[in-house]
PDB file of C-alpha atoms in Angstrom:
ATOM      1  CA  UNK M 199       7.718  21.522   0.488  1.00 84.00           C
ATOM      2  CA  UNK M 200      11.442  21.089   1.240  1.00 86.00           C
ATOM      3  CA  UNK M 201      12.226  20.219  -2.743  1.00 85.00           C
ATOM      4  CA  UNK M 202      10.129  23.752  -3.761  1.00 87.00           C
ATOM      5  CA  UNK M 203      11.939  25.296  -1.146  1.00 91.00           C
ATOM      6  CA  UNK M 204      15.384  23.440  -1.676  1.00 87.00           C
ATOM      7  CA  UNK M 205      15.768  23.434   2.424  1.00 93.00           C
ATOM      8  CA  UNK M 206      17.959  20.545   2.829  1.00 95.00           C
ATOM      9  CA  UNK M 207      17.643  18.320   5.673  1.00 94.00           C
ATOM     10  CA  UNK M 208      19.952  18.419   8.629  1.00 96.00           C
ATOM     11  CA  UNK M 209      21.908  15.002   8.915  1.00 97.00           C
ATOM     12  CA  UNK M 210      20.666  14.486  12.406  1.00 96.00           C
ATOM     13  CA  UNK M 211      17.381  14.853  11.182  1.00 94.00           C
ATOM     14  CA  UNK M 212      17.414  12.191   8.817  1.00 94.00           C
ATOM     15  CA  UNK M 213      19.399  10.021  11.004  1.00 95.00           C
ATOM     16  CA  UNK M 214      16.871  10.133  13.158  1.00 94.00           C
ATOM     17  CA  UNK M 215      14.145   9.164  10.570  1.00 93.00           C
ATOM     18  CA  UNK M 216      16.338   6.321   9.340  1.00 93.00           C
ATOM     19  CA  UNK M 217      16.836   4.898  12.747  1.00 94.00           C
ATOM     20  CA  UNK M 218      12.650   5.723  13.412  1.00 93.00           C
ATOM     21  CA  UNK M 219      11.548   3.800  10.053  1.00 94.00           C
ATOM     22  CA  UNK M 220      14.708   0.940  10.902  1.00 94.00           C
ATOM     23  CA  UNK M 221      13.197  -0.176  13.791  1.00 94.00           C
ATOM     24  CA  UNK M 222       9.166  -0.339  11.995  1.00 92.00           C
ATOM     25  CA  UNK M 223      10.733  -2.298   9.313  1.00 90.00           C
ATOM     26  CA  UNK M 224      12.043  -4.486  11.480  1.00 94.00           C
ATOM     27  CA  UNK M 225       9.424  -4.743  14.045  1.00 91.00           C
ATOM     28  CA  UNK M 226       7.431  -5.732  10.882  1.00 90.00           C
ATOM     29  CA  UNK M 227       9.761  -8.264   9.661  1.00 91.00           C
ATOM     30  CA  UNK M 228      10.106  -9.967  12.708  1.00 90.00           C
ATOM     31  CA  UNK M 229       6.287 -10.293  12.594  1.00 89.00           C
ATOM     32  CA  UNK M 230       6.957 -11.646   8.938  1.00 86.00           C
ATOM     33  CA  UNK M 231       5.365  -8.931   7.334  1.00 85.00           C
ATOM     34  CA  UNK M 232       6.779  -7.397   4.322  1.00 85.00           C
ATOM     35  CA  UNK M 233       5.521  -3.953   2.547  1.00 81.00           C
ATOM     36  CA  UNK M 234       6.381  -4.228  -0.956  1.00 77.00           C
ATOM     37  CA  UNK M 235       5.899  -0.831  -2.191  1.00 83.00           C
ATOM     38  CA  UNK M 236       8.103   1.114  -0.138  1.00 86.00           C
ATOM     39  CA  UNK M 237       8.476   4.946  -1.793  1.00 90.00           C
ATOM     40  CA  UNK M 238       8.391   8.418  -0.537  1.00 90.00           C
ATOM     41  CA  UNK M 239       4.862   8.652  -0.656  1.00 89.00           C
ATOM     42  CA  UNK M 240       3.824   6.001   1.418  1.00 81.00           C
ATOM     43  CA  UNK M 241       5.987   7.226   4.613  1.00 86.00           C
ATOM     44  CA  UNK M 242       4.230  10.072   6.065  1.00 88.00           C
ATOM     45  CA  UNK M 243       4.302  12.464   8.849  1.00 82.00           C
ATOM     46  CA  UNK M 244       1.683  12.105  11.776  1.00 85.00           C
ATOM     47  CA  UNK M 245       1.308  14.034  15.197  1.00 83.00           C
ATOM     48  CA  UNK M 246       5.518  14.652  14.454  1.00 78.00           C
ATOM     49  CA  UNK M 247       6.459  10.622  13.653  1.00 83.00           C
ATOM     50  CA  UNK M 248       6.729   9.039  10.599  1.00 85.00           C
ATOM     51  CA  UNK M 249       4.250   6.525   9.963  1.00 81.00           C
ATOM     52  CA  UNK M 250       4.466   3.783   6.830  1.00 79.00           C
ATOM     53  CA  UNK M 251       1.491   3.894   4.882  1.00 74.00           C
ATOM     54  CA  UNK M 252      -0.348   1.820   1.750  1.00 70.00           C
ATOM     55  CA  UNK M 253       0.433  -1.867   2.817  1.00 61.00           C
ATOM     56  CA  UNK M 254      -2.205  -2.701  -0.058  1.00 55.00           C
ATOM     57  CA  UNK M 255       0.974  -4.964  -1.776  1.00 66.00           C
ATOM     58  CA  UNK M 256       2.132  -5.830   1.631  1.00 55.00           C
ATOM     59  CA  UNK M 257       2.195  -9.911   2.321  1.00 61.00           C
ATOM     60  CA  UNK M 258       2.942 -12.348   5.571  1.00 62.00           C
ATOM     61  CA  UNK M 259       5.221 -14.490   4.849  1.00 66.00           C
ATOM     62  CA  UNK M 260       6.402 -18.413   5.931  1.00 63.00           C
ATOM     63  CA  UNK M 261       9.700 -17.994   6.071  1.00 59.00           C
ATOM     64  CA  UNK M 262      12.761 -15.992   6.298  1.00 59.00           C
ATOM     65  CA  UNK M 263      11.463 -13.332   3.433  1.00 50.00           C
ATOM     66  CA  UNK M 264      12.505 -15.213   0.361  1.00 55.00           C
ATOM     67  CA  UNK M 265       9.422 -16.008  -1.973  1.00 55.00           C
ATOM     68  CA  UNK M 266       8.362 -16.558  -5.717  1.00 55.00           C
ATOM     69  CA  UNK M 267       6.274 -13.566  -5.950  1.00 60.00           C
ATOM     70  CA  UNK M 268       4.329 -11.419  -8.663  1.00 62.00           C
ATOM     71  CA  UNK M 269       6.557  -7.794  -9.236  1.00 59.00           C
ATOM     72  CA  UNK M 270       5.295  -5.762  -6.958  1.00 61.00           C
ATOM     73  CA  UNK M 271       6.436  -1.966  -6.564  1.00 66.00           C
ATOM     74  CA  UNK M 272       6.909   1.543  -7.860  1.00 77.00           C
ATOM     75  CA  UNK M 273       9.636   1.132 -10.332  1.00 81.00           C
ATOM     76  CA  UNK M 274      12.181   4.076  -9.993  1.00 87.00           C
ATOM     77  CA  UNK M 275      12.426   2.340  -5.889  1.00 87.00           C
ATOM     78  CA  UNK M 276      12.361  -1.467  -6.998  1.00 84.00           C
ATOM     79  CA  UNK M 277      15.042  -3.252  -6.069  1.00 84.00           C
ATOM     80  CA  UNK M 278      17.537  -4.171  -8.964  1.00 86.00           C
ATOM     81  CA  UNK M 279      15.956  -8.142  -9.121  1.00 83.00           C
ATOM     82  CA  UNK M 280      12.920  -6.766  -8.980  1.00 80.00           C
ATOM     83  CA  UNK M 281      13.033  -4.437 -11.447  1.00 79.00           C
ATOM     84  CA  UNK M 282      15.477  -6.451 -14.348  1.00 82.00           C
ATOM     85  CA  UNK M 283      12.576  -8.866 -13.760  1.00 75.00           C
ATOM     86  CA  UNK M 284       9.963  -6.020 -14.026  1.00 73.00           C
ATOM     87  CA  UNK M 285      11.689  -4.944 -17.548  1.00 72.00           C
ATOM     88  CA  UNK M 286      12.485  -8.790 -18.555  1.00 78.00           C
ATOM     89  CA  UNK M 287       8.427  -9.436 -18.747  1.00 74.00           C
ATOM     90  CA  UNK M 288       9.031 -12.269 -16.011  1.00 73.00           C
ATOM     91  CA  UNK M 289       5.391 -12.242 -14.392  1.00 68.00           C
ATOM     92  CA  UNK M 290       7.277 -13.758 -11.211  1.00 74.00           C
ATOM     93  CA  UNK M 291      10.687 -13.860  -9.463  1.00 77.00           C
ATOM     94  CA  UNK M 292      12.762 -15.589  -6.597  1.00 78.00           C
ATOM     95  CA  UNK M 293      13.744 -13.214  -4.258  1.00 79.00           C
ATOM     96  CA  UNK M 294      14.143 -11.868  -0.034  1.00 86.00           C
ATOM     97  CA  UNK M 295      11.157  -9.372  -0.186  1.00 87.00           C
ATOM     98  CA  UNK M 296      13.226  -7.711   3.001  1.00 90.00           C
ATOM     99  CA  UNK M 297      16.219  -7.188   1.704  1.00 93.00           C
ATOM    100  CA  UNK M 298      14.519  -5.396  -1.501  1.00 90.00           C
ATOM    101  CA  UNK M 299      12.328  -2.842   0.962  1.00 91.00           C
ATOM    102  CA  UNK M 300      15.954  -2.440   2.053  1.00 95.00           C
ATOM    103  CA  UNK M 301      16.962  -1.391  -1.134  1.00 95.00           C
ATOM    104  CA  UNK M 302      13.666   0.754  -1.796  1.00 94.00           C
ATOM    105  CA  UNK M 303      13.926   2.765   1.965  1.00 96.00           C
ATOM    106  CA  UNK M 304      18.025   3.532   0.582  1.00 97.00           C
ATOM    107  CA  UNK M 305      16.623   4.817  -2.558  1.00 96.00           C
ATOM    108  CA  UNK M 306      13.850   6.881  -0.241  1.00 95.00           C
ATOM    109  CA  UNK M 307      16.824   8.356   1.987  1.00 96.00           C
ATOM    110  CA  UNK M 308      18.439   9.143  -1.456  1.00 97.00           C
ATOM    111  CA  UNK M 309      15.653  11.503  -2.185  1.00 95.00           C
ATOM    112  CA  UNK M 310      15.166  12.612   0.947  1.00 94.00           C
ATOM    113  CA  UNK M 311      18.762  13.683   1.117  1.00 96.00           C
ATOM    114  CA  UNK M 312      19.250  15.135  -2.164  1.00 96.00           C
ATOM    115  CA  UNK M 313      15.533  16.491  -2.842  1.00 94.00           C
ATOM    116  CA  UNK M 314      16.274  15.267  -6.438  1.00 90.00           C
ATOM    117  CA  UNK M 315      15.052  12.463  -8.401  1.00 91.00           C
ATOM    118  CA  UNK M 316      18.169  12.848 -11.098  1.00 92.00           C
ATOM    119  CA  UNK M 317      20.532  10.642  -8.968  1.00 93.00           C
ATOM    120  CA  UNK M 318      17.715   7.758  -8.345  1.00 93.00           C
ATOM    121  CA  UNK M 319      16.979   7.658 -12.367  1.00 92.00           C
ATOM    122  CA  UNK M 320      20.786   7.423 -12.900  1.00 93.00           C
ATOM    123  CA  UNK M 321      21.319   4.536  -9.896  1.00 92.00           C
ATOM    124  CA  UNK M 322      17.971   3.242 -11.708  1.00 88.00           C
ATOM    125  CA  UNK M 323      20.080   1.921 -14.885  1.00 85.00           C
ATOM    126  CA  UNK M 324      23.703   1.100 -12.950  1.00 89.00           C
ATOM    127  CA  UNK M 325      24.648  -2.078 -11.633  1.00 91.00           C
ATOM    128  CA  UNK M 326      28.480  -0.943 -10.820  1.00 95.00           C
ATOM    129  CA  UNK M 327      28.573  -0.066  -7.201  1.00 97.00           C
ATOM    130  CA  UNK M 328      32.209   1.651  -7.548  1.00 97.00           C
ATOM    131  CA  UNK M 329      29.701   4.032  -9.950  1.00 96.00           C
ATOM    132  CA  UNK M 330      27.095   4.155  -7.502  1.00 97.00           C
ATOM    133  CA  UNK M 331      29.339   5.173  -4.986  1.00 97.00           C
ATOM    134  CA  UNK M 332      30.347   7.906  -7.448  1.00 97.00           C
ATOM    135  CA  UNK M 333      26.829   8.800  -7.477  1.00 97.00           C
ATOM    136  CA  UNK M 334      26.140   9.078  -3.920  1.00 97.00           C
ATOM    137  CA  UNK M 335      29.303  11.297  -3.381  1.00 97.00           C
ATOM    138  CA  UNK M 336      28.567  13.863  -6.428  1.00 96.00           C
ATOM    139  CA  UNK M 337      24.572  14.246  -4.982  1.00 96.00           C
ATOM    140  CA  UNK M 338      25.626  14.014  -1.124  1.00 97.00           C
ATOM    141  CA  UNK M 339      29.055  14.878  -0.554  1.00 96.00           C
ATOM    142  CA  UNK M 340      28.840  18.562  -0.158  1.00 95.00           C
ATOM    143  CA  UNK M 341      26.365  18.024   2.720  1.00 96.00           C
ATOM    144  CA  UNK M 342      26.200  14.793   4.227  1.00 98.00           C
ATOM    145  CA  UNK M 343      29.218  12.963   5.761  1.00 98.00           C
ATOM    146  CA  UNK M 344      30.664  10.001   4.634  1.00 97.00           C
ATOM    147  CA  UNK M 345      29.211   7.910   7.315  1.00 96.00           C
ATOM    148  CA  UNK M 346      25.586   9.020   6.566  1.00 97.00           C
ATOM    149  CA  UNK M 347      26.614   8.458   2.541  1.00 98.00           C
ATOM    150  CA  UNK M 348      27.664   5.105   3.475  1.00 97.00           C
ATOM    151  CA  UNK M 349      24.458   3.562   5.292  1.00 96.00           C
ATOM    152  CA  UNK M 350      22.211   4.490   1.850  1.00 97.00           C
ATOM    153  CA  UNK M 351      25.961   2.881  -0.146  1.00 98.00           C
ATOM    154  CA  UNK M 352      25.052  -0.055   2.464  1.00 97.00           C
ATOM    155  CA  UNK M 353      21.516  -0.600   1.579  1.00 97.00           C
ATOM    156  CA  UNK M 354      21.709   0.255  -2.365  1.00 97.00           C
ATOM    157  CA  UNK M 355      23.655  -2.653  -3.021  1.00 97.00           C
ATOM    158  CA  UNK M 356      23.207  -4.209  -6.289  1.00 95.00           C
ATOM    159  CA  UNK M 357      23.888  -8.051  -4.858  1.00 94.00           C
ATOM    160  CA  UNK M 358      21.069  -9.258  -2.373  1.00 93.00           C
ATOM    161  CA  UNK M 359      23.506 -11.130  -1.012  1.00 93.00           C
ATOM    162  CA  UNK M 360      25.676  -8.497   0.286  1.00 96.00           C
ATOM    163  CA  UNK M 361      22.430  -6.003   1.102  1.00 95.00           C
ATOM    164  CA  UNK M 362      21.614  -6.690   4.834  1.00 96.00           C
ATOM    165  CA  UNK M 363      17.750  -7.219   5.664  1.00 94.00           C
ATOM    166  CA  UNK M 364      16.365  -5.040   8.468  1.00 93.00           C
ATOM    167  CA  UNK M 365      17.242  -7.246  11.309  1.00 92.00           C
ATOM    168  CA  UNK M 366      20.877  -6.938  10.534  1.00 89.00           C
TER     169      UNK M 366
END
C-alpha cells in the first residue's frame, strides 16, 4: 500500500522495525536457527508487530552458521556468495547462513526505505561498495539520515567477512 501510495516511512518507524526484526534474528540464531529466504514478503504485520514468516528453507544448524549448503533464497535478496554461486550453476556453497540473512534483511530495509526495487536490481549486479554507497545515498539521501543509510551500508557488505552476523 505504501509503494501505490508512495507514503514514505518515517525513520523512527523503520528504526523501530529494524531493531524489532534484530532482536528475532538473533533470538533465532542464538537458538541456531537460520531462515534462508529472508524477503519482504515473508515479514509480515500481526496484531501491530512484525512477525517472520515461511521458514520452509529455514535449517538448525551445528555450529557457528557456516555450512556447505544447497542455494537457497529469492534471488534479487541473496546474498552476493549466494547468488555468484546461484548464477555460477554451483549446486552447493561454503558459507555463514547468518551473515547472508544479514545481507537479505539490508536489502529488505532497502525496499522498505525507498519503496523501489530499481536500487536493489542495481546493488544486485555491483560488488564495489564505494558504488553501493553511491547507491544508497542517491535512493535514501533526501530522506533518511546518514546514520540510518549507514546500518543497511553496514549489512550490504559485499565481503562476509566484514558483514556482522546478528549477534554482533
Amino acid at each position: 500500500d505504501r509503494q501505490k501510495n508512495n507514503l514514505y516511512y518515517l525513520e523512527y518507524e523503520l528504526m523501530n522495525y529494524f531493531s524489532s526484526l534484530i532482536k528475532t534474528f538473533s533470538a533465532l540464531q542464538l537458538r541456531n536457527i537460520t531462515h534462508r529466504d529472508v524477503k519482504p514478503q515473508n515479514i509480515m504485520f500481526a496484531n501491530g508487530k512484525l512477525k517472520i514468516c515461511d521458514f520452509g528453507n529455514a535449517r538448525i544448524l551445528k555450529r557457528e552458521g557456516i555450512i556447505i549448503q544447497k542455494i537457497r533464497g529469492s534471488e534479487l535478496f541473496m546474498s552476493p556468495i549466494v547468488f555468484k554461486g546461484y548464477h555460477s550453476g554451483t549446486q552447493a556453497i561454503k558459507h555463514n547462513t547468518y551473515k547472508s540473512d544479514v545481507f537479505s534483511l539490508g536489502m529488505c530495509f532497502f525496499f522498505a526505505a525507498s519503496l523501489n526495487y530499481g536500487g536493489l536490481n542495481i546493488i544486485r549486479e555491483i560488488y564495489d561498495m564505494n558504488i553501493i554507497k553511491k547507491v544508497l545515498n542517491q535512493f535514501l539521501g533526501k530522506r533518511y539520515s546518514q546514520n540510518l543509510i549507514n546500518l543497511i551500508f553496514i549489512m550490504l557488505q559485499i565481503d562476509e567477512d566484514k558483514r556482522p552476523d546478528f549477534t554482533e
